[in-house]
Amino acid sequence: MDGDIAPIKEICDLADKYGAMTYLDEVHAVGMYGPRGGGIAEREGLMDRITILEGTLGKAFGVMGGFITGSSAMCDFIRSYGSGFIFSTALPPALAAGAIASIRHLKNSPFERARHQDRVRRLRAALDAKGIPHMPNPSHIVPVMVGDAAKCKWISDILLDDFGIYVQPINYPTVPRKTERLRFTPTPLHTDADIDHLVGALHSLWSRCALARAVA
């Protein structure tokens, strides 16, 4: 919910020291980071140190389903003994084909990743210009901080009803009370006009809600 990134190298160092396995959740990162879209571990050159890496075929890959990667022995063990896998339905062939096509494209195309990071920078700069408080972090997730559950839900409803903008309100117990937020994840296809429309709507609603502005 904060868009933070774990100290993966340091965790791997501890795992090596104590003989532990490592499990890395990269569902928000596969397709979006690394030279071939392998995620943060690929970007940091740490993929060979992760025991199990979890990803999704949704989000960046735009299909549905999920996966883990690891050694052949580890994957065989989970295939044989993991009830969550054994009793799951396999992906339909059409979805599998779509996922393969998307993965192949993003492994070879850096354009979407570069454009995505550009859109994140553009959104953050536009929010700063209007004094809309957002949590700094090293990822593409932009939490706009509201700090009030009722106002967070109200702003979300008005954004959809009056401005045609869909965003989920993130309230307790997902986040601690008084840290309620709207959680934005711009995409490579959002235009400058889209971002300006969003920030203009937030600027208007911030005033209507009498919410505090960020100090430059």
Tab-separated table of C-alpha atoms in Angstrom:
chain	number	residue	atom	x	y	z
A	1	MET	CA	0.000	0.000	0.000
A	2	ASP	CA	3.010	2.323	0.431
A	3	GLY	CA	4.675	1.376	-2.848
A	4	ASP	CA	7.902	0.523	-1.059
A	5	ILE	CA	10.497	-1.983	-2.234
A	6	ALA	CA	12.114	-4.528	0.070
A	7	PRO	CA	15.901	-4.579	0.708
A	8	ILE	CA	16.154	-7.775	-1.321
A	9	LYS	CA	19.954	-8.100	-1.316
A	10	GLU	CA	20.171	-7.708	2.446
A	11	ILE	CA	17.411	-10.283	2.958
A	12	CYS	CA	19.247	-12.697	0.645
A	13	ASP	CA	22.443	-12.122	2.625
A	14	LEU	CA	20.626	-13.079	5.836
A	15	ALA	CA	19.100	-16.130	4.159
A	16	ASP	CA	22.548	-17.258	3.010
A	17	LYS	CA	23.965	-16.742	6.493
A	18	TYR	CA	21.277	-18.801	8.232
A	19	GLY	CA	20.461	-21.328	5.517
A	20	ALA	CA	16.972	-19.971	4.876
A	21	MET	CA	14.919	-19.959	1.706
A	22	THR	CA	13.705	-16.724	0.105
A	23	TYR	CA	10.251	-16.021	-1.315
A	24	LEU	CA	9.771	-12.811	-3.278
A	25	ASP	CA	6.394	-11.384	-4.290
A	26	GLU	CA	6.897	-9.550	-7.588
A	27	VAL	CA	3.270	-9.327	-8.726
A	28	HIS	CA	3.522	-5.537	-8.996
A	29	ALA	CA	6.914	-5.661	-10.707
A	30	VAL	CA	7.010	-8.362	-13.400
A	31	GLY	CA	6.815	-6.839	-16.845
A	32	MET	CA	7.512	-3.398	-15.399
A	33	TYR	CA	11.091	-3.474	-14.079
A	34	GLY	CA	14.320	-5.023	-15.277
A	35	PRO	CA	15.832	-5.111	-18.787
A	36	ARG	CA	13.486	-7.941	-19.826
A	37	GLY	CA	10.615	-7.217	-17.447
A	38	GLY	CA	11.666	-9.839	-14.917
A	39	GLY	CA	10.962	-7.531	-11.982
A	40	ILE	CA	12.973	-5.817	-9.267
A	41	ALA	CA	15.129	-8.905	-8.647
A	42	GLU	CA	16.170	-8.905	-12.302
A	43	ARG	CA	16.859	-5.169	-12.210
A	44	GLU	CA	19.075	-5.650	-9.148
A	45	GLY	CA	20.801	-8.772	-10.516
A	46	LEU	CA	19.459	-10.980	-7.725
A	47	MET	CA	17.222	-13.499	-9.493
A	48	ASP	CA	19.667	-16.366	-8.938
A	49	ARG	CA	19.462	-15.797	-5.168
A	50	ILE	CA	15.679	-16.120	-4.860
A	51	THR	CA	14.303	-19.560	-3.958
A	52	ILE	CA	10.756	-18.841	-5.131
A	53	LEU	CA	9.585	-15.823	-7.106
A	54	GLU	CA	5.867	-15.101	-7.408
A	55	GLY	CA	4.357	-13.169	-10.298
A	56	THR	CA	1.035	-12.455	-11.929
A	57	LEU	CA	-0.230	-12.662	-15.478
A	58	GLY	CA	-2.566	-9.757	-14.712
A	59	LYS	CA	-1.361	-6.186	-14.137
A	60	ALA	CA	1.550	-5.575	-16.565
A	61	PHE	CA	0.857	-8.660	-18.687
A	62	GLY	CA	-2.808	-7.764	-19.022
A	63	VAL	CA	-4.316	-11.258	-18.848
A	64	MET	CA	-5.119	-13.202	-15.661
A	65	GLY	CA	-3.639	-15.931	-13.520
A	66	GLY	CA	-0.426	-16.238	-11.569
A	67	PHE	CA	2.792	-18.181	-11.408
A	68	ILE	CA	5.846	-19.035	-9.364
A	69	THR	CA	9.372	-19.677	-10.600
A	70	GLY	CA	12.200	-21.548	-8.946
A	71	SER	CA	14.391	-24.586	-9.373
A	72	SER	CA	12.991	-27.618	-11.172
A	73	ALA	CA	13.029	-29.574	-7.902
A	74	MET	CA	11.158	-26.855	-6.038
A	75	CYS	CA	8.516	-26.498	-8.756
A	76	ASP	CA	8.074	-30.284	-8.909
A	77	PHE	CA	7.642	-30.419	-5.129
A	78	ILE	CA	4.948	-27.727	-5.165
A	79	ARG	CA	3.262	-29.328	-8.176
A	80	SER	CA	3.060	-32.620	-6.261
A	81	TYR	CA	2.265	-31.422	-2.745
A	82	GLY	CA	0.780	-27.917	-3.002
A	83	SER	CA	-2.979	-28.305	-2.492
A	84	GLY	CA	-3.562	-24.756	-3.732
A	85	PHE	CA	-2.081	-25.816	-7.049
A	86	ILE	CA	-3.380	-29.395	-7.197
A	87	PHE	CA	-7.002	-28.315	-6.829
A	88	SER	CA	-6.745	-25.284	-9.121
A	89	THR	CA	-8.167	-25.187	-12.620
A	90	ALA	CA	-5.622	-24.742	-15.398
A	91	LEU	CA	-5.683	-21.561	-17.465
A	92	PRO	CA	-7.822	-21.818	-20.618
A	93	PRO	CA	-5.680	-22.093	-23.770
A	94	ALA	CA	-6.743	-18.643	-24.988
A	95	LEU	CA	-5.537	-17.007	-21.767
A	96	ALA	CA	-2.295	-18.967	-21.822
A	97	ALA	CA	-1.697	-17.882	-25.426
A	98	GLY	CA	-2.393	-14.258	-24.543
A	99	ALA	CA	-0.010	-14.415	-21.588
A	100	ILE	CA	2.749	-15.943	-23.720
A	101	ALA	CA	2.322	-13.235	-26.365
A	102	SER	CA	2.425	-10.472	-23.754
A	103	ILE	CA	5.491	-11.890	-21.994
A	104	ARG	CA	7.346	-12.328	-25.276
A	105	HIS	CA	6.581	-8.747	-26.267
A	106	LEU	CA	7.616	-7.187	-22.948
A	107	LYS	CA	10.821	-9.228	-22.785
A	108	ASN	CA	11.947	-7.507	-25.974
A	109	SER	CA	10.298	-4.075	-25.784
A	110	PRO	CA	11.632	-1.486	-23.308
A	111	PHE	CA	9.251	1.193	-24.630
A	112	GLU	CA	6.344	0.393	-22.304
A	113	ARG	CA	8.568	0.336	-19.212
A	114	ALA	CA	10.215	3.645	-20.080
A	115	ARG	CA	6.882	5.268	-20.912
A	116	HIS	CA	5.382	3.933	-17.705
A	117	GLN	CA	8.084	5.518	-15.546
A	118	ASP	CA	7.652	8.768	-17.458
A	119	ARG	CA	3.923	8.771	-16.675
A	120	VAL	CA	4.642	8.197	-12.976
A	121	ARG	CA	7.028	11.162	-12.902
A	122	ARG	CA	4.466	13.291	-14.748
A	123	LEU	CA	1.719	12.432	-12.260
A	124	ARG	CA	3.883	13.111	-9.232
A	125	ALA	CA	5.017	16.471	-10.641
A	126	ALA	CA	1.416	17.480	-11.381
A	127	LEU	CA	0.335	16.531	-7.860
A	128	ASP	CA	3.210	18.530	-6.396
A	129	ALA	CA	2.231	21.573	-8.453
A	130	LYS	CA	-1.239	21.551	-6.861
A	131	GLY	CA	-0.068	20.671	-3.357
A	132	ILE	CA	-1.820	17.300	-3.350
A	133	PRO	CA	0.035	15.163	-0.776
A	134	HIS	CA	1.356	11.840	-2.000
A	135	MET	CA	3.683	9.340	-0.401
A	136	PRO	CA	7.206	9.285	-1.878
A	137	ASN	CA	8.508	5.850	-2.808
A	138	PRO	CA	10.760	4.232	-5.446
A	139	SER	CA	7.954	2.457	-7.313
A	140	HIS	CA	5.149	3.230	-9.757
A	141	ILE	CA	2.463	3.180	-7.045
A	142	VAL	CA	1.330	6.706	-6.140
A	143	PRO	CA	-0.569	6.807	-2.823
A	144	VAL	CA	-2.435	10.119	-2.518
A	145	MET	CA	-2.888	10.671	1.191
A	146	VAL	CA	-6.341	11.677	2.459
A	147	GLY	CA	-6.200	10.663	6.130
A	148	ASP	CA	-9.964	10.375	6.603
A	149	ALA	CA	-11.973	7.251	5.780
A	150	ALA	CA	-15.269	8.995	5.012
A	151	LYS	CA	-13.637	11.648	2.822
A	152	CYS	CA	-11.528	9.035	1.054
A	153	LYS	CA	-14.634	7.064	0.067
A	154	TRP	CA	-16.522	10.244	-0.848
A	155	ILE	CA	-13.730	11.503	-3.104
A	156	SER	CA	-13.544	8.100	-4.803
A	157	ASP	CA	-17.306	8.142	-5.469
A	158	ILE	CA	-17.268	11.695	-6.843
A	159	LEU	CA	-14.278	10.971	-9.072
A	160	LEU	CA	-16.224	8.150	-10.691
A	161	ASP	CA	-19.639	9.789	-10.831
A	162	ASP	CA	-18.645	13.317	-11.875
A	163	PHE	CA	-15.255	12.926	-13.564
A	164	GLY	CA	-15.277	9.397	-15.003
A	165	ILE	CA	-12.180	8.441	-13.003
A	166	TYR	CA	-12.057	5.081	-11.224
A	167	VAL	CA	-9.809	4.677	-8.200
A	168	GLN	CA	-10.179	2.495	-5.134
A	169	PRO	CA	-10.296	4.106	-1.678
A	170	ILE	CA	-7.844	2.341	0.637
A	171	ASN	CA	-9.197	2.436	4.183
A	172	TYR	CA	-8.688	0.579	7.487
A	173	PRO	CA	-7.945	-2.318	8.022
A	174	THR	CA	-5.924	-2.403	4.794
A	175	VAL	CA	-3.958	0.603	6.097
A	176	PRO	CA	-3.791	2.110	9.608
A	177	ARG	CA	-6.435	4.647	10.567
A	178	LYS	CA	-5.540	8.229	9.657
A	179	THR	CA	-3.468	7.004	6.695
A	180	GLU	CA	-6.414	6.448	4.341
A	181	ARG	CA	-5.484	7.049	0.743
A	182	LEU	CA	-6.320	6.876	-2.947
A	183	ARG	CA	-3.887	4.539	-4.681
A	184	PHE	CA	-3.045	5.502	-8.247
A	185	THR	CA	-1.046	3.436	-10.734
A	186	PRO	CA	-0.708	5.352	-14.017
A	187	THR	CA	-0.184	3.290	-17.148
A	188	PRO	CA	1.912	3.875	-20.279
A	189	LEU	CA	-1.285	4.734	-22.164
A	190	HIS	CA	-2.382	7.603	-19.917
A	191	THR	CA	-1.852	10.901	-21.727
A	192	ASP	CA	-0.861	14.287	-20.348
A	193	ALA	CA	-4.513	15.271	-20.731
A	194	ASP	CA	-5.606	12.263	-18.657
A	195	ILE	CA	-3.194	13.179	-15.884
A	196	ASP	CA	-4.219	16.842	-15.949
A	197	HIS	CA	-7.874	15.813	-15.779
A	198	LEU	CA	-7.209	13.661	-12.715
A	199	VAL	CA	-5.131	16.251	-10.892
A	200	GLY	CA	-7.626	18.992	-11.710
A	201	ALA	CA	-10.418	16.875	-10.238
A	202	LEU	CA	-8.390	16.164	-7.098
A	203	HIS	CA	-7.526	19.859	-6.786
A	204	SER	CA	-11.228	20.741	-6.828
A	205	LEU	CA	-12.239	18.004	-4.388
A	206	TRP	CA	-9.372	18.799	-2.024
A	207	SER	CA	-10.765	22.300	-1.636
A	208	ARG	CA	-14.331	21.037	-1.181
A	209	CYS	CA	-13.168	18.631	1.541
A	210	ALA	CA	-10.988	21.268	3.254
A	211	LEU	CA	-8.049	18.858	3.196
A	212	ALA	CA	-4.512	19.992	3.963
A	213	ARG	CA	-2.199	20.729	1.063
A	214	ALA	CA	1.407	19.635	0.812
A	215	VAL	CA	3.963	22.365	1.419
A	216	ALA	CA	6.464	22.769	-1.419
